[in-house]
Tab-separated table of C-alpha atoms in Angstrom:
chain	number	residue	atom	x	y	z
A	4	MET	CA	17.571	26.187	-15.036
A	5	ASP	CA	20.844	25.415	-16.813
A	6	THR	CA	20.469	23.729	-20.157
A	7	LEU	CA	21.916	20.268	-20.659
A	8	PRO	CA	25.064	19.849	-22.752
A	9	HIS	CA	24.243	18.967	-26.334
A	10	ASP	CA	25.387	15.349	-26.065
A	11	GLN	CA	23.296	14.748	-22.925
A	12	ALA	CA	20.249	16.413	-24.433
A	13	GLN	CA	20.655	14.272	-27.569
A	14	LEU	CA	21.014	11.152	-25.437
A	15	LEU	CA	17.816	11.941	-23.509
A	16	GLU	CA	15.978	12.672	-26.770
A	17	GLN	CA	17.056	9.355	-28.279
A	18	LEU	CA	16.322	7.478	-25.058
A	19	LEU	CA	12.782	8.844	-25.047
A	20	ALA	CA	12.364	7.980	-28.741
A	21	LEU	CA	13.546	4.424	-28.076
A	22	HIS	CA	11.085	4.058	-25.213
A	23	GLU	CA	8.254	5.310	-27.399
A	24	ALA	CA	9.175	2.789	-30.116
A	25	SER	CA	9.615	-0.143	-27.736
A	26	PRO	CA	6.998	-2.908	-27.544
A	27	GLN	CA	7.789	-3.209	-23.839
A	28	LEU	CA	5.387	-1.905	-21.231
A	29	LEU	CA	7.359	0.886	-19.551
A	30	ALA	CA	6.076	3.408	-17.031
A	31	VAL	CA	7.260	5.854	-14.381
A	32	PHE	CA	5.338	6.658	-11.185
A	33	ASP	CA	6.231	9.491	-8.824
A	34	GLU	CA	6.481	9.393	-5.034
A	35	ARG	CA	2.674	9.789	-4.758
A	36	ASP	CA	2.276	6.778	-7.083
A	37	VAL	CA	0.879	9.027	-9.820
A	38	LEU	CA	1.576	7.854	-13.377
A	39	ARG	CA	3.992	10.362	-14.915
A	40	TYR	CA	5.169	8.566	-18.066
A	41	ALA	CA	4.053	5.509	-20.026
A	42	THR	CA	5.036	4.046	-23.369
A	43	PRO	CA	2.364	3.401	-26.000
A	44	ALA	CA	2.488	-0.314	-25.169
A	45	PHE	CA	1.825	0.369	-21.476
A	46	ARG	CA	-0.948	2.857	-22.258
A	47	ALA	CA	-2.623	0.335	-24.557
A	48	ALA	CA	-2.366	-2.546	-22.073
A	49	PHE	CA	-3.756	-0.578	-19.144
A	50	HIS	CA	-6.014	1.845	-21.056
A	51	THR	CA	-4.535	4.900	-19.391
A	52	ALA	CA	-2.381	7.937	-20.040
A	53	PRO	CA	-0.308	10.192	-17.789
A	54	ASP	CA	-2.519	13.088	-16.763
A	55	GLY	CA	-0.852	14.151	-13.517
A	56	GLN	CA	-3.728	12.721	-11.463
A	57	THR	CA	-4.117	9.002	-12.142
A	58	THR	CA	-2.542	6.869	-9.434
A	59	TRP	CA	-1.584	3.218	-9.733
A	60	LEU	CA	-4.527	2.268	-7.520
A	61	MET	CA	-6.986	4.269	-9.633
A	62	MET	CA	-5.603	2.708	-12.814
A	63	MET	CA	-5.800	-0.844	-11.490
A	64	ARG	CA	-9.321	-0.415	-10.101
A	65	ALA	CA	-10.654	1.109	-13.340
A	66	ASN	CA	-9.135	-1.684	-15.420
A	67	ALA	CA	-10.429	-4.413	-13.127
A	68	LEU	CA	-13.973	-3.016	-13.227
A	69	ALA	CA	-13.772	-3.005	-17.038
A	70	ALA	CA	-12.280	-6.544	-17.155
A	71	ARG	CA	-9.055	-5.385	-18.763
A	72	GLY	CA	-5.451	-4.836	-17.709
A	73	SER	CA	-4.207	-7.317	-15.103
A	74	VAL	CA	-6.265	-10.396	-14.323
A	75	VAL	CA	-7.832	-10.165	-10.855
A	76	SER	CA	-7.547	-13.552	-9.167
A	77	ASN	CA	-9.763	-12.705	-6.188
A	78	PRO	CA	-13.540	-12.233	-6.574
A	79	ASP	CA	-13.260	-9.506	-3.913
A	80	LEU	CA	-11.713	-6.687	-5.960
A	81	GLU	CA	-10.953	-4.415	-3.015
A	82	ALA	CA	-9.244	-7.216	-1.098
A	83	TRP	CA	-7.154	-7.998	-4.199
A	84	LEU	CA	-6.191	-4.341	-4.584
A	85	ALA	CA	-5.321	-4.098	-0.896
A	86	ALA	CA	-3.092	-7.156	-1.092
A	87	ALA	CA	-1.372	-5.893	-4.260
A	88	ALA	CA	-0.827	-2.432	-2.775
A	89	SER	CA	0.612	-3.926	0.413
A	90	ARG	CA	3.482	-5.425	-1.625
A	91	ARG	CA	4.074	-2.451	-3.904
A	92	GLY	CA	7.010	-0.150	-3.245
A	93	LYS	CA	8.380	-2.056	-0.256
A	94	LEU	CA	11.607	-3.241	-1.944
A	95	PRO	CA	14.221	-1.409	-4.059
A	96	PHE	CA	13.610	-4.004	-6.770
A	97	ARG	CA	11.167	-6.823	-7.330
A	98	ALA	CA	9.977	-8.876	-10.318
A	99	PHE	CA	6.972	-11.094	-10.800
A	100	GLU	CA	4.725	-12.763	-13.358
A	101	ALA	CA	1.326	-11.344	-14.247
A	102	ASP	CA	-1.533	-12.282	-16.554
A	103	LEU	CA	-3.300	-9.689	-18.696
A	104	ALA	CA	-6.985	-9.900	-19.532
A	105	ASP	CA	-6.141	-10.000	-23.258
A	106	GLY	CA	-4.422	-13.370	-22.764
A	107	ARG	CA	-0.836	-12.205	-22.598
A	108	TRP	CA	1.622	-13.283	-19.919
A	109	ILE	CA	4.119	-10.632	-18.805
A	110	TRP	CA	7.213	-10.447	-16.622
A	111	MET	CA	6.997	-7.215	-14.645
A	112	SER	CA	9.816	-5.555	-12.711
A	113	GLU	CA	9.685	-2.525	-10.404
A	114	THR	CA	12.742	-0.401	-9.559
A	115	LEU	CA	12.309	2.030	-6.663
A	116	LEU	CA	14.484	5.074	-5.966
A	117	PRO	CA	15.023	6.402	-2.421
A	118	SER	CA	12.979	9.446	-3.520
A	119	GLY	CA	9.946	7.204	-4.032
A	120	TRP	CA	9.880	7.367	-7.837
A	121	MET	CA	9.326	3.989	-9.470
A	122	TYR	CA	10.243	2.613	-12.899
A	123	CYS	CA	8.100	-0.278	-14.149
A	124	SER	CA	9.111	-2.512	-17.037
A	125	ALA	CA	7.178	-5.452	-18.436
A	126	SER	CA	8.034	-7.863	-21.230
A	127	ASP	CA	5.606	-10.113	-23.071
A	128	ILE	CA	6.748	-13.675	-22.349
A	129	THR	CA	3.657	-15.455	-23.617
A	130	ALA	CA	5.671	-17.361	-26.218
A	131	LEU	CA	8.228	-18.667	-23.743
A	132	LYS	CA	8.155	-22.217	-22.503
A	133	THR	CA	5.503	-22.438	-19.796
A	134	ARG	CA	6.528	-25.694	-18.147
A	135	GLY	CA	6.362	-25.310	-14.395
A	136	ARG	CA	4.356	-22.108	-14.599
A	137	ALA	CA	1.368	-23.556	-12.763
A	138	LEU	CA	3.658	-24.662	-9.952
A	139	ARG	CA	5.269	-21.211	-9.738
A	140	GLN	CA	1.880	-19.506	-9.719
A	141	GLU	CA	0.654	-21.799	-6.965
A	142	ARG	CA	3.796	-20.995	-4.978
A	143	ASP	CA	3.219	-17.252	-5.447
A	144	ARG	CA	-0.437	-17.554	-4.433
A	145	ALA	CA	0.562	-19.483	-1.322
A	146	LEU	CA	3.112	-16.807	-0.416
A	147	ARG	CA	0.572	-14.019	-0.871
A	148	ALA	CA	-1.979	-15.932	1.189
A	149	ALA	CA	0.582	-16.417	3.957
A	150	GLN	CA	1.151	-12.650	4.101
A	151	SER	CA	-2.427	-11.394	3.713
A	152	ASP	CA	-5.413	-11.124	6.006
A	153	ALA	CA	-8.106	-13.231	4.336
A	154	MET	CA	-10.954	-10.821	5.083
A	155	THR	CA	-9.496	-7.382	4.385
A	156	GLY	CA	-6.631	-8.166	2.006
A	157	LEU	CA	-4.245	-6.090	4.133
A	158	SER	CA	-1.052	-7.540	5.530
A	159	ASN	CA	-1.769	-10.031	8.290
A	160	ARG	CA	-0.257	-9.840	11.765
A	161	ALA	CA	2.887	-11.797	10.929
A	162	HIS	CA	3.584	-9.811	7.773
A	163	VAL	CA	3.009	-6.328	9.203
A	164	LEU	CA	5.215	-7.180	12.195
A	165	GLN	CA	7.866	-8.393	9.748
A	166	LEU	CA	7.576	-5.051	7.943
A	167	LEU	CA	7.955	-3.297	11.298
A	168	ASP	CA	11.179	-5.218	11.939
A	169	GLU	CA	12.453	-4.234	8.484
A	170	GLN	CA	11.641	-0.571	9.076
A	171	LEU	CA	13.392	-0.629	12.455
A	172	GLN	CA	16.440	-2.147	10.785
A	173	ARG	CA	16.338	0.692	8.242
A	174	LEU	CA	16.365	3.188	11.128
A	175	ARG	CA	19.523	1.604	12.473
A	176	GLU	CA	21.248	1.708	9.081
A	177	GLN	CA	20.070	5.113	7.807
A	178	PRO	CA	20.530	7.995	10.272
A	179	ARG	CA	18.071	10.249	8.418
A	180	ALA	CA	15.294	7.669	8.255
A	181	ARG	CA	12.136	8.227	10.286
A	182	LEU	CA	9.202	6.029	11.251
A	183	ALA	CA	5.907	6.648	13.037
A	184	VAL	CA	4.087	3.572	14.343
A	185	VAL	CA	0.334	3.707	14.878
A	186	LEU	CA	-2.037	1.234	16.514
A	187	LEU	CA	-5.727	1.650	15.684
A	188	ASP	CA	-8.754	0.017	17.251
A	189	LEU	CA	-12.385	0.377	16.203
A	190	ASP	CA	-14.522	1.919	18.933
A	191	ARG	CA	-17.356	-0.119	20.460
A	192	PHE	CA	-17.075	-2.667	17.671
A	193	LYS	CA	-18.725	-5.353	19.799
A	194	GLN	CA	-21.955	-3.346	19.699
A	195	ILE	CA	-22.005	-3.583	15.899
A	196	ASN	CA	-21.391	-7.338	15.981
A	197	ASP	CA	-23.988	-7.935	18.694
A	198	GLY	CA	-26.587	-5.569	17.262
A	199	LEU	CA	-26.293	-6.182	13.528
A	200	GLY	CA	-24.498	-9.526	13.290
A	201	HIS	CA	-21.005	-10.641	12.399
A	202	GLU	CA	-21.557	-10.288	8.651
A	203	ALA	CA	-22.266	-6.574	9.124
A	204	GLY	CA	-19.261	-6.348	11.427
A	205	ASP	CA	-17.063	-7.922	8.787
A	206	ARG	CA	-18.200	-5.344	6.251
A	207	VAL	CA	-17.373	-2.532	8.663
A	208	LEU	CA	-13.886	-4.014	9.136
A	209	CYS	CA	-13.420	-4.160	5.361
A	210	ASP	CA	-14.589	-0.562	5.025
A	211	PHE	CA	-12.089	0.481	7.681
A	212	ALA	CA	-9.340	-1.373	5.822
A	213	ARG	CA	-10.194	0.537	2.626
A	214	GLN	CA	-10.217	3.866	4.476
A	215	LEU	CA	-6.889	2.982	6.071
A	216	GLN	CA	-5.327	2.095	2.750
A	217	LEU	CA	-6.622	5.259	1.086
A	218	SER	CA	-4.940	7.289	3.818
A	219	THR	CA	-1.486	5.798	3.243
A	220	ARG	CA	1.289	6.395	0.754
A	221	ARG	CA	3.053	3.721	-1.279
A	222	GLY	CA	6.018	3.606	1.093
A	223	ASP	CA	3.794	3.113	4.137
A	224	ALA	CA	2.451	-0.203	5.345
A	225	CYS	CA	-0.671	-1.275	7.161
A	226	GLY	CA	-2.038	-4.548	8.434
A	227	ARG	CA	-4.631	-6.206	10.607
A	228	LEU	CA	-3.242	-7.478	13.887
A	229	GLY	CA	-6.418	-9.361	14.754
A	230	GLY	CA	-10.036	-8.632	15.587
A	231	GLU	CA	-10.610	-4.905	15.200
A	232	GLU	CA	-6.990	-3.867	15.834
A	233	PHE	CA	-4.741	-2.604	13.040
A	234	MET	CA	-1.204	-1.281	12.655
A	235	LEU	CA	-0.035	1.547	10.423
A	236	LEU	CA	3.643	2.195	9.622
A	237	LEU	CA	4.298	5.711	8.349
A	238	ALA	CA	7.707	5.923	6.727
A	239	ASP	CA	9.882	9.034	6.928
A	240	VAL	CA	7.540	11.182	9.011
A	241	GLU	CA	7.934	12.706	12.448
A	242	ALA	CA	5.166	12.542	15.038
A	243	PRO	CA	3.431	15.864	14.112
A	244	GLN	CA	3.123	14.905	10.445
A	245	GLY	CA	2.016	11.397	11.399
A	246	LEU	CA	-0.645	12.860	13.682
A	247	LEU	CA	-2.064	14.912	10.793
A	248	ILE	CA	-2.241	11.787	8.607
A	249	VAL	CA	-4.070	9.826	11.316
A	250	GLU	CA	-6.458	12.691	12.059
A	251	ARG	CA	-7.398	12.854	8.373
A	252	LEU	CA	-8.117	9.128	8.515
A	253	LEU	CA	-10.297	9.543	11.619
A	254	GLN	CA	-12.223	12.294	9.836
A	255	ARG	CA	-12.816	9.990	6.874
A	256	LEU	CA	-14.259	7.437	9.283
A	257	ARG	CA	-16.669	9.989	10.766
A	258	GLU	CA	-18.064	10.568	7.279
A	259	ALA	CA	-18.162	6.906	6.229
A	260	ARG	CA	-21.442	5.000	6.070
A	261	PRO	CA	-20.335	1.408	5.420
A	262	LEU	CA	-23.737	-0.338	5.439
A	263	ALA	CA	-26.201	0.697	2.740
A	264	GLU	CA	-29.095	-0.944	4.609
A	265	HIS	CA	-28.231	1.111	7.695
A	266	PRO	CA	-27.492	4.560	6.221
A	267	MET	CA	-27.349	6.219	9.624
A	268	LEU	CA	-24.717	3.856	10.995
A	269	ALA	CA	-21.406	5.584	11.610
A	270	TYR	CA	-18.347	4.268	13.364
A	271	SER	CA	-15.055	5.572	14.697
A	272	ALA	CA	-11.623	4.420	15.745
A	273	SER	CA	-9.053	5.364	18.343
A	274	ALA	CA	-5.340	5.533	17.616
A	275	GLY	CA	-2.046	5.598	19.458
A	276	LEU	CA	1.048	6.941	17.721
A	277	THR	CA	4.691	6.812	18.686
A	278	PRO	CA	7.846	7.723	16.756
A	279	ALA	CA	10.340	4.893	16.463
A	280	ARG	CA	13.961	5.604	17.206
A	281	PRO	CA	17.209	3.790	16.344
A	282	GLY	CA	17.729	1.014	18.864
A	283	ASP	CA	14.023	0.400	19.419
A	284	SER	CA	12.905	-3.206	19.366
A	285	ALA	CA	9.566	-4.132	17.847
A	286	ARG	CA	8.306	-4.967	21.323
A	287	GLU	CA	9.291	-1.574	22.720
A	288	VAL	CA	7.707	0.464	19.948
A	289	TYR	CA	4.563	-1.703	20.005
A	290	GLN	CA	4.182	-1.200	23.761
A	291	ARG	CA	4.536	2.600	23.432
A	292	ALA	CA	1.931	2.735	20.670
A	293	ASP	CA	-0.349	0.511	22.742
A	294	ARG	CA	-0.032	2.874	25.735
A	295	ALA	CA	-0.888	5.813	23.487
A	296	LEU	CA	-3.920	3.892	22.170
A	297	TYR	CA	-5.051	3.233	25.742
A	298	GLN	CA	-4.782	6.972	26.459
A	299	ALA	CA	-6.965	7.731	23.414
A	300	LYS	CA	-9.606	5.268	24.611
A	301	ALA	CA	-9.522	6.684	28.138
A	302	ALA	CA	-9.838	10.251	26.828
A	303	GLY	CA	-13.147	9.512	25.096
A	304	ARG	CA	-12.257	7.513	21.961
A	305	ALA	CA	-12.374	8.693	18.316
A	306	ARG	CA	-9.019	10.443	18.634
A	307	CYS	CA	-5.283	9.905	18.356
A	308	CYS	CA	-2.843	10.266	21.222
A	309	VAL	CA	0.916	10.522	20.806
A	310	LEU	CA	3.527	9.046	23.122
A	311	ALA	CA	7.107	10.128	22.474
A	312	ALA	CA	9.951	7.680	22.861
A	313	GLU	CA	11.417	9.825	25.632
A	314	ALA	CA	8.179	9.511	27.625
A	315	ALA	CA	8.297	5.720	27.735
């Protein structure tokens, strides 16, 4: 690798030194959402350090369980994490207020590169005038509630369909962009509800939502369309790669045992996948994915079928 000119190397050295000396909370996450760099202030606030393995989700969960880092406003930790992850990495830039468990109030911004790398910067604004803050927080909570499924914390139907529209617009504007759209439906879910009750069914749905989220990348999106039907948007993948991602998810489901009081209970899901193409409407791509899902159900369930755009 060619060495940097002296002036550029000096600039990078000083820039790093300035970051290390800054009281701001600064961090860099790679395209897998793994923490790759953090200033001392960020490491202290979130009790973490770049180790090449710790993801944003792992960091947030560990802090929440230890009652440190960001304040968790939802008593259901996993639903809170799901809702937070559903908003992360969907815009080139966003900024928002956050409370830390140590009493500080920060203004956090996230800058996203097309490569998927993210730069996070937070300033302590505790001392600033707080008039109107309660109103702003209530507004933000209302917006999050309007976009989230109350049970699972994933995007709700309206929000995930909005994200689908945005991804289809990206396809029209960026010739190299790709998108795989997946519909998923839990198999024989009515039997769980009828046999074990709706509370058990709800817990199975929440387990599925967690498995779904764990199978996605930061740039992807997933949401609950209603009942036991979900949508997954896989950004920048062709159908074969999308199929591998979905098959890994289906394997996770085969191994899951969501109800501790019923350790033998297993469940599965069927999936239909279709690649979106420039010019597709949301209705067209939804109908193709739905046809593929129907094929998976008809073929014996617990599998994913693919329907190409050309086959529609």
